[in-house]
Amino acid sequence: MATNDSLWLPDGDLDAAHREFAQRIRAFAEEKLAPHARTIDEDRTFRRAMVADLATAGILGGPLAKELGGQGWTPLQLALAHEELGAVCGNARGFCAVQTGLVAQCLAKFGDDAQRARWLGPLVRGEAIGCFALTEPDAGSDVAGMRTTAQRDGSGWRVHGRKWWITNGGIADVMILFATVDPAQGRNGITAFLVDTKRPGLLRSPMPGIELGHRGSDHAVLDFDGFAVAGNEVLGPVGKGFGVAMGGLAAGRLSVAAGAVGIQRAALAAAVAFTTGRKQFGQALAAFQMVQERLADMLTSLHASRGLVHRCAMRRAAGTETHADVAMAKLYATEAAAKAADEAVMLHGARGYSSAFPVERLWRDIQALRIYEGTSMIQKGILGRMLAAE
Ligand SMILES: Cc1cc2nc3c(=O)[nH]c(=O)nc-3n(C[C@H](O)[C@H](O)[C@H](O)COP(=O)(O)OP(=O)(O)OC[C@H]3O[C@@H](n4cnc5c(N)ncnc54)[C@H](O)[C@@H]3O)c2cc1C
């Protein structure tokens, strides 16, 4: 049986400009990321050279406006790029989602001229690494329950508290840090700060344990003990940080959803390649109808996921996006990708259980996409509340 990647690539549904764009990012990912995707996972190392490669290819500045040093990508281009990155290296896609999606784009939207001038260029050129420090041990989904405090100290602030699971936290030069200036005010006390990480009062340590996936990424615990923040390092107004966080996450969910489409695609491609080559009972596995049924379900859910992602991107470009659009795209695409990765492992038999084949990494990596930037249950909660209110 011949494989036919046109069945699962997006190219046939795209106009010439977007097709060329997707193919360019695909070629980049194959040349620069694919050769390292397995080793950085097995060695559990963050590869700094990857940052330079992403910057040189224009990917780090991709969605930023051209006047800010970016490429001015449309939301559809962002979705296509993150599908291509996600299909090859979840660590690279995750890095871009934080560096550009959460840090640079929040800075572009909420920062003042001086903040943008200081950090946007280095972030786009890969000279500085950014992190987005929101989650705490006792405040994950419940962001408004955060306990990290920022207390007035002259014209600035002193921060005390702990953040964890912070991607790039151990290596970041700049951080968007969320802390409450008044715990009694709940979400109205939360304030965002844009700070240089290289200051006293911050202890960075690796997350305890070994992560299930995204093992070529840096995840850190950040302990703040009187960490000094200057008065001009507030990002957006004091007390409006909850909106900065939610705005950043809502925008970033498109990247996560698109990355999940990439994982689904990679899982399907691997499953087709394997089952068409592997023979049992005198014929290729893919000749068995029960195997075909699984492949058919994977193909269909891939296109359904991509459809939701592209719909969200189109609505974002048109200015008609609602919270439901990206919630549906993230919820559906990540859950479908988890199922597809699971099927791909099963279809590989024992080989699927080994890092010698890519599907076990896909299976491990996809779990985080169901969790971060709002778990699947949180996405359902967003949708449920919208429905119940109408
Ligand atoms: C690889 C990775 C990278 C990450 N990177 C970052 C980062 O860069 N910055 C950052 O700030 N954070 C980061 N996180 C943290 C991530 O955002 C949180 O883990 C996530 O928000 C969930 O929080 P939690 O782990 O505390 O789980 P909890 O909020 O404790 O949730 C546990 C379970 O309860 C469910 N649950 C919670 N509330 C509800 C509810 N109301 N209704 C129904 N079910 C509910 C959840 O869906 C989940 O299944 C990262 C996490 C991972 C795994």
Coordinates of C-alpha atoms in Angstrom, one line a residue, residues 29-309:
A29 CA 11.7 21.9 10.9
E30 CA 12.9 18.9 9.0
E31 CA 16.4 20.4 8.5
K32 CA 17.0 22.1 11.8
L33 CA 14.8 20.5 14.4
A34 CA 14.2 16.9 13.4
P35 CA 17.8 15.8 13.7
H36 CA 17.8 16.8 17.4
A37 CA 14.2 16.0 18.4
R38 CA 14.9 12.5 19.8
T39 CA 18.3 13.3 21.4
I40 CA 17.2 16.3 23.4
D41 CA 14.3 14.3 24.7
E42 CA 16.5 11.4 25.7
D43 CA 19.3 13.6 27.1
R44 CA 16.8 15.9 28.8
T45 CA 18.7 19.0 27.6
F46 CA 17.5 22.4 26.4
R47 CA 19.3 23.1 23.1
R48 CA 20.3 26.7 23.0
A49 CA 21.3 26.5 19.3
M50 CA 17.6 25.8 18.6
V51 CA 16.8 29.4 19.7
A52 CA 19.3 30.9 17.2
D53 CA 17.9 28.7 14.4
L54 CA 14.3 29.7 15.2
A55 CA 15.3 33.4 15.3
T56 CA 17.2 33.2 12.0
A57 CA 14.2 31.6 10.3
G58 CA 12.0 34.5 11.5
I59 CA 9.9 32.2 13.6
L60 CA 10.5 33.9 17.0
G61 CA 9.2 37.2 15.7
G62 CA 6.6 35.5 13.5
P63 CA 3.3 36.8 14.8
L64 CA 4.6 40.2 15.9
A65 CA 3.9 43.3 13.8
K66 CA 6.6 44.3 11.3
E67 CA 7.0 47.7 13.0
L68 CA 7.9 45.8 16.2
G69 CA 10.5 43.8 14.4
G70 CA 8.3 40.8 13.6
Q71 CA 7.1 39.1 10.5
G72 CA 3.4 40.2 10.7
W73 CA 2.1 36.7 10.4
T74 CA -1.7 36.3 10.2
P75 CA -3.3 34.0 12.8
L76 CA -3.6 31.3 10.1
Q77 CA 0.2 31.5 9.4
L78 CA 0.8 31.1 13.2
A79 CA -1.5 28.0 13.2
L80 CA 0.3 26.6 10.2
A81 CA 3.8 27.3 11.6
H82 CA 2.9 25.7 15.0
E83 CA 1.4 22.7 13.3
E84 CA 4.7 22.2 11.4
L85 CA 6.8 22.7 14.6
G86 CA 4.5 20.5 16.6
A87 CA 4.7 17.7 14.1
V88 CA 8.5 17.5 14.5
C89 CA 9.6 18.8 17.9
G90 CA 7.2 19.6 20.8
N91 CA 10.1 21.2 22.7
A92 CA 10.6 23.8 19.9
R93 CA 6.9 24.5 19.5
G94 CA 6.5 24.9 23.3
F95 CA 9.5 27.2 23.4
C96 CA 8.0 29.4 20.7
A97 CA 4.6 29.4 22.5
V98 CA 6.2 30.8 25.6
Q99 CA 8.9 33.1 24.1
T100 CA 6.7 34.6 21.5
G101 CA 3.1 33.7 22.3
L102 CA 3.1 34.5 26.0
V103 CA 6.0 36.8 26.6
A104 CA 6.7 38.9 23.4
Q105 CA 3.0 39.2 22.4
C106 CA 1.9 40.2 25.9
L107 CA 4.8 42.7 26.0
A108 CA 3.8 44.0 22.6
K109 CA 0.2 44.4 23.7
F110 CA 0.5 45.7 27.3
G111 CA 4.0 47.1 27.4
D112 CA 5.0 50.8 27.3
D113 CA 7.5 52.1 24.7
A114 CA 10.5 51.8 27.0
Q115 CA 9.6 48.2 27.9
R116 CA 9.2 47.3 24.3
A117 CA 12.4 49.0 23.3
R118 CA 14.3 47.2 26.0
W119 CA 13.1 43.6 25.4
L120 CA 11.3 43.0 22.1
G121 CA 14.3 43.1 19.9
P122 CA 16.4 40.7 22.0
L123 CA 13.4 38.3 22.3
V124 CA 12.8 38.3 18.5
R125 CA 16.5 37.9 17.8
G126 CA 16.9 35.1 20.3
E127 CA 19.4 37.1 22.3
A128 CA 17.1 37.0 25.4
I129 CA 14.9 34.2 26.6
G130 CA 11.6 34.9 28.2
C131 CA 9.3 33.1 30.7
F132 CA 5.7 33.6 31.9
A133 CA 5.5 33.0 35.6
L134 CA 1.9 32.4 36.6
T135 CA 1.4 29.0 38.1
E136 CA 2.0 28.3 41.8
P137 CA 1.9 25.2 43.9
D138 CA -1.5 26.2 45.4
A139 CA -2.8 28.2 42.4
G140 CA -2.9 26.3 39.1
S141 CA -6.2 26.5 37.3
D142 CA -7.4 28.9 40.0
V143 CA -5.1 31.7 39.0
A144 CA -6.9 34.3 41.2
G145 CA -5.9 32.2 44.2
M146 CA -2.2 33.1 43.8
R147 CA -0.2 33.8 46.9
T148 CA 2.9 35.5 45.6
T149 CA 2.8 39.0 46.8
A150 CA 4.3 42.3 45.6
Q151 CA 4.6 44.8 48.5
R152 CA 5.3 48.4 48.0
D153 CA 8.9 49.4 48.7
G154 CA 9.6 53.0 48.0
S155 CA 8.8 53.6 44.3
G156 CA 9.1 49.9 43.5
W157 CA 8.0 46.6 44.9
R158 CA 9.4 43.5 46.8
V159 CA 8.2 40.1 45.7
H160 CA 7.8 37.1 48.0
G161 CA 6.5 33.7 46.9
R162 CA 6.9 30.7 44.8
K163 CA 6.1 29.9 41.1
W164 CA 6.6 26.5 39.5
W165 CA 6.3 24.6 36.3
I166 CA 7.7 27.7 34.6
T167 CA 8.9 26.9 31.1
N168 CA 12.3 28.6 30.4
G169 CA 12.2 29.6 34.1
G170 CA 15.8 28.4 34.8
I171 CA 17.3 30.1 31.7
A172 CA 15.1 33.2 31.1
D173 CA 16.6 36.7 31.0
V174 CA 13.3 38.4 31.2
M175 CA 10.1 37.3 33.0
I176 CA 6.5 38.3 33.0
L177 CA 5.8 37.8 36.7
F178 CA 2.3 37.8 38.2
A179 CA 1.9 38.7 41.9
T180 CA -0.9 40.1 44.0
V181 CA -0.5 43.6 45.5
D182 CA -3.5 42.9 47.8
P183 CA -4.6 39.3 48.4
A184 CA -7.9 40.6 49.8
Q185 CA -8.9 41.8 46.4
G186 CA -8.7 38.5 44.6
R187 CA -8.2 38.9 40.9
N188 CA -8.3 42.7 41.2
G189 CA -5.1 42.6 43.2
I190 CA -3.2 40.6 40.6
T191 CA -0.5 42.7 38.8
A192 CA 1.8 41.8 36.0
F193 CA 5.5 42.8 36.1
L194 CA 8.1 42.7 33.3
V195 CA 11.4 42.1 35.0
D196 CA 15.0 41.3 34.4
T197 CA 15.7 37.9 36.1
K198 CA 19.3 38.6 36.9
R199 CA 18.8 40.2 40.3
P200 CA 19.2 39.1 43.9
G201 CA 16.2 37.6 45.7
L202 CA 15.4 35.0 43.0
L203 CA 16.4 31.3 43.5
R204 CA 15.8 29.1 40.4
S205 CA 15.8 25.3 40.6
P206 CA 14.8 22.6 38.3
M207 CA 11.3 21.0 38.8
P208 CA 11.6 18.0 41.1
G209 CA 11.2 14.6 39.4
I210 CA 11.4 13.8 35.7
E211 CA 8.8 15.2 33.4
L212 CA 6.6 12.8 31.4
G213 CA 7.2 14.7 28.1
H214 CA 8.7 18.0 26.9
R215 CA 12.0 16.7 28.2
G216 CA 14.1 18.9 26.0
S217 CA 12.5 22.0 27.7
D218 CA 13.5 23.9 30.9
H219 CA 10.9 23.8 33.6
A220 CA 11.8 25.6 36.9
V221 CA 10.7 26.4 40.4
L222 CA 11.2 30.1 41.1
D223 CA 11.5 31.2 44.7
F224 CA 11.2 35.0 45.3
D225 CA 12.6 36.3 48.6
G226 CA 12.4 40.1 48.6
F227 CA 13.0 40.2 44.8
A228 CA 13.1 43.9 43.9
V229 CA 10.9 45.2 41.1
A230 CA 11.2 48.8 40.0
G231 CA 8.2 51.1 39.7
N232 CA 8.5 51.2 35.9
E233 CA 8.4 47.4 35.6
V234 CA 4.7 47.1 36.0
L235 CA 3.2 45.6 32.8
G236 CA -0.1 47.2 32.2
P237 CA -1.9 48.9 35.1
V238 CA -1.5 47.8 38.7
G239 CA -4.4 45.5 39.6
K240 CA -5.0 44.5 36.0
G241 CA -2.7 41.6 35.8
F242 CA -5.4 39.0 35.7
G243 CA -6.6 40.4 32.4
V244 CA -3.0 40.3 31.1
A245 CA -2.7 36.6 32.1
M246 CA -6.1 35.6 30.7
G247 CA -5.5 37.6 27.5
G248 CA -2.1 36.0 27.0
L249 CA -3.4 32.5 27.6
A250 CA -6.4 32.9 25.4
A251 CA -4.1 34.1 22.5
G252 CA -1.6 31.3 23.3
R253 CA -4.2 28.5 23.2
L254 CA -4.2 28.7 19.4
S255 CA -0.5 27.7 19.3
V256 CA -1.3 24.8 21.7
A257 CA -4.2 23.6 19.5
A258 CA -2.1 23.9 16.3
G259 CA 0.7 22.0 18.0
A260 CA -1.7 19.3 18.8
V261 CA -2.7 19.1 15.2
G262 CA 0.9 18.6 14.4
I263 CA 1.2 15.8 16.9
Q264 CA -1.8 14.1 15.5
R265 CA -0.4 14.4 12.0
A266 CA 2.9 12.9 13.0
A267 CA 1.2 10.1 14.8
L268 CA -0.9 9.3 11.8
A269 CA 2.0 9.5 9.4
A270 CA 4.1 7.2 11.6
A271 CA 1.2 4.8 12.0
V272 CA 0.6 4.6 8.3
A273 CA 4.3 4.2 7.5
F274 CA 4.6 1.4 10.1
T275 CA 1.4 -0.5 9.4
T276 CA 2.0 -0.5 5.6
G277 CA 5.5 -1.9 6.1
R278 CA 5.0 -4.4 8.9
K279 CA 3.7 -7.8 8.0
Q280 CA 1.9 -10.3 10.3
F281 CA -0.2 -13.3 9.3
G282 CA 1.3 -13.0 5.8
Q283 CA 0.1 -9.5 5.0
A284 CA 0.7 -5.8 5.9
L285 CA -1.0 -4.7 9.1
A286 CA -2.7 -2.0 7.2
A287 CA -4.5 -4.5 5.1
F288 CA -6.5 -5.6 8.2
Q289 CA -9.8 -3.7 8.4
M290 CA -9.5 -3.3 12.1
V291 CA -6.2 -1.4 11.6
Q292 CA -7.8 0.6 8.7
E293 CA -10.6 1.6 11.0
R294 CA -8.2 3.1 13.4
L295 CA -6.3 4.9 10.7
A296 CA -9.5 6.3 9.3
D297 CA -10.6 7.6 12.7
M298 CA -7.2 9.3 13.1
L299 CA -7.4 11.0 9.7
T300 CA -11.0 12.2 10.3
S301 CA -10.2 13.6 13.8
L302 CA -7.1 15.3 12.4
H303 CA -9.1 17.2 9.8
A304 CA -11.8 18.0 12.3
S305 CA -9.2 19.4 14.7
R306 CA -7.4 21.4 12.0
G307 CA -10.8 22.7 10.9
L308 CA -11.5 24.1 14.4
V309 CA -8.0 25.6 14.6

